[in-house]
CSV table of C-alpha atoms and ligand atoms in Angstrom, one decimal:
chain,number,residue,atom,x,y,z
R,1,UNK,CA,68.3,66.5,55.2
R,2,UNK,CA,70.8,64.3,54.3
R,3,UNK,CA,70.3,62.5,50.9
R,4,UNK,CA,68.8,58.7,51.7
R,5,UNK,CA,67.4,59.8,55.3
R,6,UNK,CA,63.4,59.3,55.7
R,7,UNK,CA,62.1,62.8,56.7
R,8,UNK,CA,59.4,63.4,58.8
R,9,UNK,CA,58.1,66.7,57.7
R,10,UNK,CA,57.8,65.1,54.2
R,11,UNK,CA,53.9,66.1,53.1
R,12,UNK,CA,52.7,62.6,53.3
R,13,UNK,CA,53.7,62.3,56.9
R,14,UNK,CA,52.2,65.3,57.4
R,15,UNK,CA,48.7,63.7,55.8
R,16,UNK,CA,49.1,60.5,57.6
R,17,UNK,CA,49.4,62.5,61.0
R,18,UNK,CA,46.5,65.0,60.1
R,19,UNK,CA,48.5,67.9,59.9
R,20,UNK,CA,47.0,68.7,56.5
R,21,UNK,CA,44.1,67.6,54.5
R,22,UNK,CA,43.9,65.1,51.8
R,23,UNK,CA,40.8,63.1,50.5
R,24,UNK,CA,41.0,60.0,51.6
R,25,UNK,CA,39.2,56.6,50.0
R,26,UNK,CA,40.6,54.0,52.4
R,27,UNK,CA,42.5,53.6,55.7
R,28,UNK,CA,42.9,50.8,57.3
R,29,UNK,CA,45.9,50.0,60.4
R,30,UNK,CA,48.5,49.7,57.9
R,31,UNK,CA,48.0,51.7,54.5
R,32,UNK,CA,45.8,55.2,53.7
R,33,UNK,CA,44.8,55.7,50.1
R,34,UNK,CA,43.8,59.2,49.0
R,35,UNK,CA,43.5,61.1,46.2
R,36,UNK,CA,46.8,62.7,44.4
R,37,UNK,CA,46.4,66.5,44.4
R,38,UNK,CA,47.8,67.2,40.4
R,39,UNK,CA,46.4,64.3,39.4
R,40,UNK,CA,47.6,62.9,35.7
R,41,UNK,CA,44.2,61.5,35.3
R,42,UNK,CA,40.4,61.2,36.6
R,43,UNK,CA,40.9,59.5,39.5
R,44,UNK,CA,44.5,59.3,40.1
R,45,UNK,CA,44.9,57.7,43.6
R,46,UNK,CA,48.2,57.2,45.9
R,47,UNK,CA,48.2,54.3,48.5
R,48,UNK,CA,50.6,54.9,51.0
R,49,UNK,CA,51.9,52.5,54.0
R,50,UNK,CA,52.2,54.3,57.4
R,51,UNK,CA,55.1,52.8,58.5
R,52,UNK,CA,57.9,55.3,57.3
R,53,UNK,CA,60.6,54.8,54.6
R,54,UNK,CA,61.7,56.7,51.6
R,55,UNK,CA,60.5,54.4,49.4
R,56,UNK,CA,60.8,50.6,47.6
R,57,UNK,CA,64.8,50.7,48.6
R,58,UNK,CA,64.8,51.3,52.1
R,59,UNK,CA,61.4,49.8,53.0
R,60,UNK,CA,60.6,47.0,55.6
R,61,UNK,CA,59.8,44.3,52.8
R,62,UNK,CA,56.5,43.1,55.3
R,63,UNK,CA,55.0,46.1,54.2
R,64,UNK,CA,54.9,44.8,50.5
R,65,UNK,CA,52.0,42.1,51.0
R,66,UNK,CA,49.6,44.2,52.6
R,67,UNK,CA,50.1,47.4,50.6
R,68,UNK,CA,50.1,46.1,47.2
R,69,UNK,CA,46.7,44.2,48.5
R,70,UNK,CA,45.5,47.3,48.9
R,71,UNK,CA,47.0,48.6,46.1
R,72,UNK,CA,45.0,46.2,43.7
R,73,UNK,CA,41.8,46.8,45.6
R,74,UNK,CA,41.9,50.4,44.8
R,75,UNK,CA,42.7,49.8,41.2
R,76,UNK,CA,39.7,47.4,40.8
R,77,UNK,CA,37.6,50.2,42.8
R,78,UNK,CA,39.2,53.0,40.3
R,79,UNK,CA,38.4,50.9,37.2
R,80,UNK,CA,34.6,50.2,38.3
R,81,UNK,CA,34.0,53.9,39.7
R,82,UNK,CA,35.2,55.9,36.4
R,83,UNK,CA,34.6,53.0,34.0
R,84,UNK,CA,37.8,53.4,33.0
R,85,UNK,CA,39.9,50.8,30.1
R,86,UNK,CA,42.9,49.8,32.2
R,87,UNK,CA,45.2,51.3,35.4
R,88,UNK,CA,48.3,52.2,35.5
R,89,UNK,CA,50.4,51.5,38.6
R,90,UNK,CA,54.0,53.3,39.1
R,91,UNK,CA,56.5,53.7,42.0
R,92,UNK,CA,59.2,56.0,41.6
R,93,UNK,CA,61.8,55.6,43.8
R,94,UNK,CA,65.3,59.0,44.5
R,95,UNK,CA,64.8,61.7,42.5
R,96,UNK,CA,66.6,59.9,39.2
R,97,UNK,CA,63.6,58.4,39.0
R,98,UNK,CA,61.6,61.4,39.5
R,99,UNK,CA,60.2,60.9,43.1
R,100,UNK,CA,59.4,64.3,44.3
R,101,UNK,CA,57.4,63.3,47.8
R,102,UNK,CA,60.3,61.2,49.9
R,103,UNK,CA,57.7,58.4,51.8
R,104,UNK,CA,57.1,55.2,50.2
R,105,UNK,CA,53.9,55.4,48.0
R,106,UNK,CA,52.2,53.8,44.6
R,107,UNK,CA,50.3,55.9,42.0
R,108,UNK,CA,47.2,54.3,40.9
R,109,UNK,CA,45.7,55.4,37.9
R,110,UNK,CA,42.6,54.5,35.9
R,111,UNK,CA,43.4,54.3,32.0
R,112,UNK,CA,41.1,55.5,29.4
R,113,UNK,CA,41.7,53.9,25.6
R,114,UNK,CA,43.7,56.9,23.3
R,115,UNK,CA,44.0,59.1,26.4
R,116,UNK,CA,47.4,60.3,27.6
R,117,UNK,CA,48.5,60.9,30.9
R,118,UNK,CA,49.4,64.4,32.3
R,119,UNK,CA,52.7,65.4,33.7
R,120,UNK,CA,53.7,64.1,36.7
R,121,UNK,CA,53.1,66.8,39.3
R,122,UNK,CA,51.6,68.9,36.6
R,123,UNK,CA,48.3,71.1,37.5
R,124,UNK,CA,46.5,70.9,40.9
R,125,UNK,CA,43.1,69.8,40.7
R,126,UNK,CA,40.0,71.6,42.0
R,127,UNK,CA,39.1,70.3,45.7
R,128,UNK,CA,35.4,69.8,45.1
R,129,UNK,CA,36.6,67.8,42.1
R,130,UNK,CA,38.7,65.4,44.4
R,131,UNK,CA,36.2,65.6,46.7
R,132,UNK,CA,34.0,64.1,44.5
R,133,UNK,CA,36.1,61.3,42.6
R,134,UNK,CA,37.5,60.3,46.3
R,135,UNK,CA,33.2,59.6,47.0
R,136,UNK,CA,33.1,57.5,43.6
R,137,UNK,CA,36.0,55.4,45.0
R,138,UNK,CA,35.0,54.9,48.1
R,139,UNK,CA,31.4,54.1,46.6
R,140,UNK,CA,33.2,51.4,44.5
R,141,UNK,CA,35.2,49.8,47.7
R,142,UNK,CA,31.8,49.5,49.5
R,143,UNK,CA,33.1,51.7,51.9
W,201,5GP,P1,56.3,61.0,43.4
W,201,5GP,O1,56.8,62.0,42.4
W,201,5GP,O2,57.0,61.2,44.7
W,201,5GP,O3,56.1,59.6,43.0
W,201,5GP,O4,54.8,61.5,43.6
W,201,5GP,C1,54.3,62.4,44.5
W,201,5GP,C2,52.9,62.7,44.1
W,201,5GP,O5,52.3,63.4,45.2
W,201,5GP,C3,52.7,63.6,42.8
W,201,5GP,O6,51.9,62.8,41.9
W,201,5GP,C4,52.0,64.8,43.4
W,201,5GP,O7,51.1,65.3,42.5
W,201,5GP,C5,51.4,64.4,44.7
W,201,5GP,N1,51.4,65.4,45.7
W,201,5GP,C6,52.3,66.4,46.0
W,201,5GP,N2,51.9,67.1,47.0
W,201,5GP,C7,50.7,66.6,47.4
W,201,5GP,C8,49.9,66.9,48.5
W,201,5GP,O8,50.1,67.9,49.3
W,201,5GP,N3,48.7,66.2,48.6
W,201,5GP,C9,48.5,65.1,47.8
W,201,5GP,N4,47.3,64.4,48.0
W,201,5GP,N5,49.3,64.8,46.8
W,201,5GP,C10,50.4,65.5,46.6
């Protein structure tokens, strides 16, 4: 695939078609959040617009309103359901900028005072633990 070409067999078109698992927290027609598999902290949450596109630089900008709503739904959801201090939100965009998964998507993670975060794409996480954050979530969006 040539460098700068959306691919659709990247793993989060795969999720967004059902072709394998992921917990999810929130779907609407537009955007899916669901929980990041080597998560760099309790709770660590992607929201991801269907439409496709590589990321920030070759994205339809319409998509911006409606997924950073989102995006600041789930971190006020995060925040209540772990207690946590603060959330960090990051975008990383080509792999300079250490993007690994090629379809547009912000990290949302909930911050807890003197605790570091864990390497990006570091250890997978248990299932039944995602399974079980992705419930506190959803509990906190009411949904
Ligand atoms: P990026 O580096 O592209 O910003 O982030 C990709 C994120 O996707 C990483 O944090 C990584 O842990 C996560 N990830 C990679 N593969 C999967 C997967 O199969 N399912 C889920 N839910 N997350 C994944």
């Amino acid at each position: 695939m040539a460098e700068g070409v959306y691919d659709p067999g990247n793993i989060f078109a795969k999720i967004l078609r059902g072709e394998i698992p992921s917990h999810r927290v929130y779907e609407d027609d537009a955007i899916v959040a669901f929980m990041d598999v080597m998560p760099q902290g309790t709770g660590h949450t992607l929201v991801v617009p269907k439409a496709p596109s590589r990321n920030i630089l070759d994205a339809d900008p319409a998509i911006f309103k409606p997924l950073f709503a989102i995006v600041q739904k789930v971190a006020v959801a995060v925040k209540k359901a772990f207690d946590a201090d603060g959330v960090t939100i990051v975008q990383f965009n080509e792999p300079a900028s250490g993007q690994t998964v090629f379809h547009l998507h912000v990290h949302v993670i909930p911050r807890f005072d003197g605790v570091p975060l864990k390497p990006h794409s570091g250890q997978m996480e248990k299932p039944e633990v995602l399974a079980e954050n992705a419930g506190k979530i959803r509990a906190a969006l009411g949904s």
